[in-house]
Amino acid sequence: MELGIYTFGEINQHPDGKATTDVTTRLDRLVELARKADQGGLDVIALGEHHRPDFTISAPEVVLAAMASVTERIRLTSGVTVLSSQDPVRVYQQYATLDHLSHGRAEIVAGRGAFTESFPLFGYDLAQYDELFDEKLKMLLQIREDEVVTWHGRHRAPLNQAPIIPRAKQEPLPVWVAIGGTPASAMRAGALGLPMIMGFFTGPEQFVPRVELYHRAAEQAGHDPARLRLGASGHMFVGKTSQGARDSFYPYYAEYFRQMGMTGGGAFPRQAYDQWIEHGLPVGSPQQVIDEIMKRVELLGIDRFLGQIDVGNLPWHMVNESLELFMTEVLPVVKRETAAATPTPRYSNTVNWQVV
């Protein structure tokens, strides 16, 4: 079982003025976050790609390279690479370079993206949202397999016996697919035989049918589901006590949702927040967070969990306290509980499906 963290490098301002909005400071702290996570025994750190004024990470490969210079063992991954609006040739080259700089610790998590600002920025049609991703993902996989590539598609100039260099240190360079719940996305990942990571905030029950679709699509395509990896990611905050964690995290979490426009400009009600926690949001004491991770292991059969450690641009001292508890009290218990065997996911056997 792998445990890790991810961040988007938010720079939202909060009424108490305790969260930094300075890009240099924020990036410095992200590199420090990776160093601490590496020393504390975490397995993965992931950086999300955004092109908005309230996030600092538009070039995760560059920040991951800085992290590679201060870490030794932690895996360095995107979370996600918005592949629909990127050039797969450049993506492979960047992560192959990172792979050498990190001595074989780079990964790509490809996704369509929760935000769409990159489409007009780079000249892509949002109406081709899924078509772009499908074509570019398959191109990326061909580049990963073939050092010299001949390729023709609709959304990029063709390649004719083009050498793609450098080649990654790892063979093959790990490529995951991130999904947010769309059945077709789960089926595509399974049909391609790629590891899949699921992003959600509350309980894992809603994703049981997606895992079923993923495994069945893999079987139909000739892949062994038992050899495919699954992960889950989502918001997380660990405090010393259940009530203390809820109370201290809420103002920043509520402001995050307001500034992201997810509440129509209004407040995120405390009652709704408490209900989210009751339904699986990993916010609370170390034991509560352990329980929520183990529920994901038992229901979905995951072998990787990533928690967004600083959602809402938390004050640095809160990030550090949550990270320390995650590493010292959550990590050893989850590792011990999952060391014996990988749980078998529970499937409903009632999902209608077709690979598309």
CSV table of C-alpha atoms in Angstrom, one decimal:
chain,number,residue,atom,x,y,z
A,1,MET,CA,0.0,0.0,0.0
A,2,GLU,CA,1.4,3.4,-1.0
A,3,LEU,CA,0.4,6.6,0.8
A,4,GLY,CA,1.1,10.1,-0.4
A,5,ILE,CA,0.0,13.6,-0.7
A,6,TYR,CA,-0.9,16.0,-3.5
A,7,THR,CA,-1.3,19.8,-3.9
A,8,PHE,CA,-2.4,22.4,-6.4
A,9,GLY,CA,-0.3,25.1,-4.8
A,10,GLU,CA,-3.3,27.4,-4.2
A,11,ILE,CA,-2.8,31.0,-3.3
A,12,ASN,CA,-6.3,32.0,-2.3
A,13,GLN,CA,-6.4,34.7,0.3
A,14,HIS,CA,-8.4,34.2,3.5
A,15,PRO,CA,-9.9,36.8,5.8
A,16,ASP,CA,-7.5,36.0,8.6
A,17,GLY,CA,-4.5,36.8,6.4
A,18,LYS,CA,-2.6,33.7,7.5
A,19,ALA,CA,-2.3,32.0,4.1
A,20,THR,CA,0.4,33.1,1.8
A,21,THR,CA,-0.5,34.6,-1.6
A,22,ASP,CA,3.2,35.1,-2.7
A,23,VAL,CA,4.1,32.7,-5.5
A,24,THR,CA,7.8,32.5,-4.6
A,25,THR,CA,7.0,31.6,-1.0
A,26,ARG,CA,4.3,29.1,-2.0
A,27,LEU,CA,6.7,27.3,-4.4
A,28,ASP,CA,9.5,27.3,-1.8
A,29,ARG,CA,7.1,25.7,0.7
A,30,LEU,CA,6.0,23.0,-1.9
A,31,VAL,CA,9.6,22.0,-2.3
A,32,GLU,CA,10.0,21.9,1.5
A,33,LEU,CA,6.8,19.8,1.7
A,34,ALA,CA,8.3,17.2,-0.7
A,35,ARG,CA,11.5,17.1,1.4
A,36,LYS,CA,9.5,16.5,4.6
A,37,ALA,CA,7.3,13.9,3.0
A,38,ASP,CA,10.3,12.0,1.7
A,39,GLN,CA,12.0,12.0,5.1
A,40,GLY,CA,8.8,11.0,6.8
A,41,GLY,CA,8.4,7.8,4.7
A,42,LEU,CA,5.6,8.8,2.3
A,43,ASP,CA,5.6,7.1,-1.1
A,44,VAL,CA,4.3,9.7,-3.5
A,45,ILE,CA,3.9,13.4,-4.0
A,46,ALA,CA,1.7,14.7,-6.8
A,47,LEU,CA,1.2,18.1,-8.3
A,48,GLY,CA,-1.8,19.3,-10.2
A,49,GLU,CA,-1.7,21.4,-13.4
A,50,HIS,CA,-3.8,24.6,-13.5
A,51,HIS,CA,-3.7,27.8,-15.4
A,52,ARG,CA,-5.6,30.1,-13.1
A,53,PRO,CA,-4.5,33.1,-11.0
A,54,ASP,CA,-5.5,31.3,-7.8
A,55,PHE,CA,-3.0,28.4,-8.3
A,56,THR,CA,0.8,28.5,-8.7
A,57,ILE,CA,1.5,25.3,-10.6
A,58,SER,CA,1.1,25.7,-14.3
A,59,ALA,CA,4.3,23.7,-14.9
A,60,PRO,CA,4.3,20.8,-12.5
A,61,GLU,CA,7.3,19.2,-14.3
A,62,VAL,CA,9.5,22.1,-13.3
A,63,VAL,CA,8.4,22.0,-9.7
A,64,LEU,CA,8.8,18.2,-9.5
A,65,ALA,CA,12.3,18.6,-10.9
A,66,ALA,CA,13.1,21.0,-8.0
A,67,MET,CA,11.6,18.4,-5.6
A,68,ALA,CA,13.8,15.7,-7.1
A,69,SER,CA,16.9,17.7,-6.0
A,70,VAL,CA,15.9,17.6,-2.3
A,71,THR,CA,14.4,14.1,-2.1
A,72,GLU,CA,15.8,10.5,-2.4
A,73,ARG,CA,13.0,8.0,-2.6
A,74,ILE,CA,9.5,9.5,-2.9
A,75,ARG,CA,7.8,9.1,-6.3
A,76,LEU,CA,7.2,12.3,-8.2
A,77,THR,CA,4.0,12.5,-10.3
A,78,SER,CA,1.6,14.9,-11.9
A,79,GLY,CA,-1.9,15.0,-10.4
A,80,VAL,CA,-3.0,15.5,-13.2
A,81,THR,CA,-1.4,16.3,-16.5
A,82,VAL,CA,-4.2,17.9,-18.5
A,83,LEU,CA,-3.4,15.8,-21.6
A,84,SER,CA,-6.2,17.1,-23.7
A,85,SER,CA,-4.5,20.5,-24.1
A,86,GLN,CA,-0.9,19.3,-24.1
A,87,ASP,CA,1.4,17.9,-26.8
A,88,PRO,CA,2.1,14.2,-25.9
A,89,VAL,CA,5.6,14.4,-27.4
A,90,ARG,CA,6.5,17.3,-25.1
A,91,VAL,CA,4.8,15.6,-22.1
A,92,TYR,CA,6.9,12.4,-22.6
A,93,GLN,CA,10.1,14.4,-23.0
A,94,GLN,CA,9.5,16.4,-19.9
A,95,TYR,CA,8.7,13.4,-17.7
A,96,ALA,CA,11.5,11.3,-19.2
A,97,THR,CA,13.9,14.1,-18.3
A,98,LEU,CA,12.4,14.2,-14.8
A,99,ASP,CA,12.8,10.5,-14.6
A,100,HIS,CA,16.6,10.8,-15.1
A,101,LEU,CA,16.9,13.7,-12.8
A,102,SER,CA,15.1,11.7,-10.1
A,103,HIS,CA,16.9,8.4,-10.9
A,104,GLY,CA,13.7,6.6,-11.9
A,105,ARG,CA,11.0,8.2,-9.7
A,106,ALA,CA,8.8,10.0,-12.3
A,107,GLU,CA,5.2,9.2,-13.2
A,108,ILE,CA,2.5,10.7,-15.3
A,109,VAL,CA,-1.1,10.8,-14.2
A,110,ALA,CA,-3.1,11.8,-17.2
A,111,GLY,CA,-6.6,13.3,-17.0
A,112,ARG,CA,-9.1,15.5,-18.8
A,113,GLY,CA,-9.0,18.1,-16.0
A,114,ALA,CA,-11.6,19.4,-13.6
A,115,PHE,CA,-11.1,23.0,-14.9
A,116,THR,CA,-11.2,24.0,-18.6
A,117,GLU,CA,-9.1,27.2,-18.7
A,118,SER,CA,-6.3,25.4,-20.6
A,119,PHE,CA,-8.4,24.8,-23.7
A,120,PRO,CA,-8.8,28.4,-24.9
A,121,LEU,CA,-5.3,29.2,-23.6
A,122,PHE,CA,-3.6,26.7,-25.9
A,123,GLY,CA,-6.1,27.0,-28.7
A,124,TYR,CA,-8.3,23.9,-28.3
A,125,ASP,CA,-12.0,23.5,-28.8
A,126,LEU,CA,-13.8,22.5,-25.6
A,127,ALA,CA,-16.4,20.7,-27.7
A,128,GLN,CA,-13.7,18.1,-28.4
A,129,TYR,CA,-13.0,17.6,-24.7
A,130,ASP,CA,-13.1,13.8,-24.7
A,131,GLU,CA,-11.9,13.2,-28.3
A,132,LEU,CA,-8.7,15.2,-27.6
A,133,PHE,CA,-8.0,13.2,-24.5
A,134,ASP,CA,-8.6,9.8,-26.1
A,135,GLU,CA,-6.3,10.5,-29.1
A,136,LYS,CA,-3.5,12.1,-27.1
A,137,LEU,CA,-3.5,9.4,-24.5
A,138,LYS,CA,-3.1,6.7,-27.2
A,139,MET,CA,-0.4,8.8,-28.8
A,140,LEU,CA,1.4,9.1,-25.4
A,141,LEU,CA,1.3,5.4,-25.0
A,142,GLN,CA,2.8,4.8,-28.4
A,143,ILE,CA,5.6,7.3,-27.7
A,144,ARG,CA,6.2,5.4,-24.5
A,145,GLU,CA,6.6,2.1,-26.4
A,146,ASP,CA,8.4,3.2,-29.5
A,147,GLU,CA,11.6,5.2,-29.6
A,148,VAL,CA,11.0,6.1,-33.2
A,149,VAL,CA,7.4,7.0,-33.8
A,150,THR,CA,5.2,7.1,-36.9
A,151,TRP,CA,1.8,8.5,-36.0
A,152,HIS,CA,-1.2,10.1,-37.7
A,153,GLY,CA,-4.2,11.7,-36.0
A,154,ARG,CA,-6.8,14.5,-36.2
A,155,HIS,CA,-5.4,17.0,-33.6
A,156,ARG,CA,-1.7,17.2,-34.2
A,157,ALA,CA,0.7,17.2,-37.1
A,158,PRO,CA,1.8,13.7,-38.1
A,159,LEU,CA,5.1,12.1,-37.1
A,160,ASN,CA,7.1,10.1,-39.6
A,161,GLN,CA,9.9,8.0,-38.2
A,162,ALA,CA,10.5,10.7,-35.5
A,163,PRO,CA,12.9,9.8,-32.7
A,164,ILE,CA,11.5,10.9,-29.3
A,165,ILE,CA,14.3,11.6,-26.9
A,166,PRO,CA,15.4,11.3,-24.2
A,167,ARG,CA,14.0,7.9,-23.3
A,168,ALA,CA,12.8,7.5,-19.7
A,169,LYS,CA,15.0,5.7,-17.2
A,170,GLN,CA,12.1,3.5,-16.2
A,171,GLU,CA,10.9,1.0,-18.8
A,172,PRO,CA,8.1,1.7,-19.2
A,173,LEU,CA,7.6,5.1,-17.7
A,174,PRO,CA,4.5,4.8,-15.5
A,175,VAL,CA,1.3,6.3,-16.9
A,176,TRP,CA,-1.9,6.4,-14.8
A,177,VAL,CA,-5.3,7.6,-15.8
A,178,ALA,CA,-7.3,9.8,-13.4
A,179,ILE,CA,-11.0,9.7,-13.4
A,180,GLY,CA,-13.7,11.8,-11.6
A,181,GLY,CA,-16.5,9.3,-11.8
A,182,THR,CA,-17.4,9.1,-15.5
A,183,PRO,CA,-18.1,5.4,-16.5
A,184,ALA,CA,-16.6,5.8,-19.9
A,185,SER,CA,-13.3,7.0,-18.4
A,186,ALA,CA,-13.1,3.9,-16.2
A,187,MET,CA,-13.8,1.7,-19.1
A,188,ARG,CA,-11.1,3.4,-21.2
A,189,ALA,CA,-8.5,3.0,-18.5
A,190,GLY,CA,-9.4,-0.7,-18.2
A,191,ALA,CA,-9.4,-1.4,-21.9
A,192,LEU,CA,-5.9,0.2,-22.2
A,193,GLY,CA,-4.6,-1.8,-19.2
A,194,LEU,CA,-3.5,1.3,-17.4
A,195,PRO,CA,-3.5,1.9,-13.6
A,196,MET,CA,-6.4,4.2,-12.5
A,197,ILE,CA,-6.7,6.7,-9.8
A,198,MET,CA,-10.1,8.0,-8.7
A,199,GLY,CA,-10.7,11.5,-7.3
A,200,PHE,CA,-13.6,12.0,-4.9
A,201,PHE,CA,-14.3,13.9,-1.7
A,202,THR,CA,-16.6,11.8,0.4
A,203,GLY,CA,-17.4,8.1,0.7
A,204,PRO,CA,-16.0,5.4,-1.7
A,205,GLU,CA,-19.3,3.5,-2.2
A,206,GLN,CA,-20.2,5.6,-5.3
A,207,PHE,CA,-17.0,4.3,-7.0
A,208,VAL,CA,-17.6,0.6,-6.6
A,209,PRO,CA,-19.5,0.3,-9.9
A,210,ARG,CA,-16.6,2.2,-11.6
A,211,VAL,CA,-14.1,-0.3,-10.4
A,212,GLU,CA,-16.3,-3.1,-11.6
A,213,LEU,CA,-16.5,-1.5,-15.1
A,214,TYR,CA,-12.7,-0.9,-15.1
A,215,HIS,CA,-11.9,-4.6,-14.3
A,216,ARG,CA,-14.5,-6.0,-16.7
A,217,ALA,CA,-13.2,-3.7,-19.5
A,218,ALA,CA,-9.7,-4.9,-18.8
A,219,GLU,CA,-10.7,-8.5,-19.0
A,220,GLN,CA,-12.5,-8.0,-22.3
A,221,ALA,CA,-9.3,-6.4,-23.7
A,222,GLY,CA,-7.1,-9.3,-22.5
A,223,HIS,CA,-5.6,-7.6,-19.5
A,224,ASP,CA,-5.4,-9.4,-16.1
A,225,PRO,CA,-7.3,-7.2,-13.6
A,226,ALA,CA,-5.3,-8.6,-10.7
A,227,ARG,CA,-2.2,-7.0,-12.2
A,228,LEU,CA,-3.7,-3.5,-12.5
A,229,ARG,CA,-3.2,-0.9,-9.9
A,230,LEU,CA,-5.9,1.3,-8.4
A,231,GLY,CA,-5.6,4.5,-6.4
A,232,ALA,CA,-7.9,7.0,-4.7
A,233,SER,CA,-7.3,10.7,-4.0
A,234,GLY,CA,-9.2,13.5,-2.2
A,235,HIS,CA,-9.2,16.3,0.3
A,236,MET,CA,-7.8,15.4,3.7
A,237,PHE,CA,-6.9,17.0,7.0
A,238,VAL,CA,-5.5,15.3,10.1
A,239,GLY,CA,-5.8,16.8,13.5
A,240,LYS,CA,-5.0,15.6,17.0
A,241,THR,CA,-8.6,15.3,17.9
A,242,SER,CA,-11.8,14.8,15.9
A,243,GLN,CA,-13.5,18.0,17.0
A,244,GLY,CA,-10.3,20.0,16.9
A,245,ALA,CA,-9.7,19.0,13.3
A,246,ARG,CA,-13.2,19.8,12.2
A,247,ASP,CA,-13.2,23.2,13.8
A,248,SER,CA,-9.8,24.3,12.7
A,249,PHE,CA,-10.1,23.1,9.1
A,250,TYR,CA,-13.7,24.3,8.4
A,251,PRO,CA,-13.0,28.1,7.9
A,252,TYR,CA,-10.4,27.4,5.2
A,253,TYR,CA,-12.4,24.7,3.5
A,254,ALA,CA,-15.5,26.8,3.4
A,255,GLU,CA,-13.6,29.7,2.0
A,256,TYR,CA,-12.0,27.4,-0.6
A,257,PHE,CA,-15.4,26.4,-1.9
A,258,ARG,CA,-16.7,30.0,-1.9
A,259,GLN,CA,-13.7,31.3,-3.9
A,260,MET,CA,-13.9,28.4,-6.3
A,261,GLY,CA,-17.4,29.4,-7.1
A,262,MET,CA,-18.8,26.0,-5.9
A,263,THR,CA,-21.4,27.5,-3.6
A,264,GLY,CA,-22.7,30.2,-5.9
A,265,GLY,CA,-20.7,32.8,-4.0
A,266,GLY,CA,-22.3,32.0,-0.7
A,267,ALA,CA,-21.0,30.2,2.4
A,268,PHE,CA,-20.4,26.4,2.6
A,269,PRO,CA,-22.8,25.5,5.5
A,270,ARG,CA,-21.2,24.0,8.5
A,271,GLN,CA,-24.0,21.4,8.6
A,272,ALA,CA,-23.2,20.3,5.1
A,273,TYR,CA,-19.5,20.1,6.0
A,274,ASP,CA,-20.2,17.9,9.0
A,275,GLN,CA,-22.4,15.7,6.9
A,276,TRP,CA,-19.6,15.3,4.4
A,277,ILE,CA,-17.3,14.1,7.2
A,278,GLU,CA,-19.9,11.7,8.4
A,279,HIS,CA,-20.1,10.3,4.8
A,280,GLY,CA,-16.4,9.8,4.3
A,281,LEU,CA,-14.5,13.0,4.0
A,282,PRO,CA,-11.1,12.2,5.6
A,283,VAL,CA,-11.1,15.1,8.1
A,284,GLY,CA,-10.6,14.3,11.8
A,285,SER,CA,-8.3,12.5,14.2
A,286,PRO,CA,-5.6,10.0,13.0
A,287,GLN,CA,-7.9,7.1,13.7
A,288,GLN,CA,-10.7,8.7,11.7
A,289,VAL,CA,-8.5,9.2,8.7
A,290,ILE,CA,-7.1,5.6,9.0
A,291,ASP,CA,-10.7,4.3,9.0
A,292,GLU,CA,-11.6,6.3,5.9
A,293,ILE,CA,-8.5,5.1,4.0
A,294,MET,CA,-9.1,1.5,5.1
A,295,LYS,CA,-12.7,1.8,3.9
A,296,ARG,CA,-11.4,2.7,0.4
A,297,VAL,CA,-9.0,-0.2,0.5
A,298,GLU,CA,-11.8,-2.7,1.5
A,299,LEU,CA,-14.4,-1.4,-0.9
A,300,LEU,CA,-12.3,-0.5,-4.0
A,301,GLY,CA,-9.2,-2.6,-3.6
A,302,ILE,CA,-6.9,0.4,-3.9
A,303,ASP,CA,-3.1,0.1,-3.3
A,304,ARG,CA,-2.4,3.9,-3.4
A,305,PHE,CA,-4.1,6.7,-1.5
A,306,LEU,CA,-3.2,10.4,-2.0
A,307,GLY,CA,-4.6,13.1,0.3
A,308,GLN,CA,-4.7,16.8,-0.7
A,309,ILE,CA,-2.7,18.0,2.3
A,310,ASP,CA,-3.2,21.8,1.9
A,311,VAL,CA,-6.6,22.2,0.3
A,312,GLY,CA,-7.8,25.8,0.9
A,313,ASN,CA,-4.3,27.2,1.1
A,314,LEU,CA,-4.0,26.4,4.8
A,315,PRO,CA,-1.6,28.3,6.9
A,316,TRP,CA,1.9,26.6,6.8
A,317,HIS,CA,1.8,25.5,10.5
A,318,MET,CA,-1.5,23.7,9.9
A,319,VAL,CA,-0.1,21.9,6.8
A,320,ASN,CA,2.9,20.8,8.8
A,321,GLU,CA,0.9,19.6,11.8
A,322,SER,CA,-1.4,17.6,9.5
A,323,LEU,CA,1.5,16.2,7.5
A,324,GLU,CA,3.3,15.1,10.7
A,325,LEU,CA,0.3,13.3,12.0
A,326,PHE,CA,-0.3,11.6,8.7
A,327,MET,CA,3.3,10.4,8.6
A,328,THR,CA,3.7,9.3,12.2
A,329,GLU,CA,0.2,8.0,13.2
A,330,VAL,CA,-1.7,7.2,10.0
A,331,LEU,CA,1.0,5.8,7.7
A,332,PRO,CA,2.4,3.0,10.0
A,333,VAL,CA,-1.1,1.7,10.9
A,334,VAL,CA,-2.3,1.6,7.3
A,335,LYS,CA,0.9,0.0,6.2
A,336,ARG,CA,0.6,-2.7,8.8
A,337,GLU,CA,-3.1,-3.3,8.2
A,338,THR,CA,-2.6,-3.7,4.4
A,339,ALA,CA,0.7,-5.6,4.5
A,340,ALA,CA,-0.9,-9.1,4.8
A,341,ALA,CA,-2.9,-9.1,1.6
A,342,THR,CA,-4.6,-6.9,-0.9
A,343,PRO,CA,-8.4,-6.9,-0.3
A,344,THR,CA,-10.8,-8.0,-3.0
A,345,PRO,CA,-13.1,-5.2,-4.1
A,346,ARG,CA,-16.8,-5.8,-3.6
A,347,TYR,CA,-18.8,-5.8,-6.8
A,348,SER,CA,-22.5,-5.6,-7.4
A,349,ASN,CA,-22.7,-7.8,-10.5
A,350,THR,CA,-25.6,-5.6,-11.7
A,351,VAL,CA,-23.8,-2.9,-13.7
A,352,ASN,CA,-24.6,-2.7,-17.4
A,353,TRP,CA,-21.5,-1.9,-19.4
A,354,GLN,CA,-20.0,-1.7,-22.8
A,355,VAL,CA,-16.5,-0.6,-23.7
A,356,VAL,CA,-16.6,2.4,-26.0
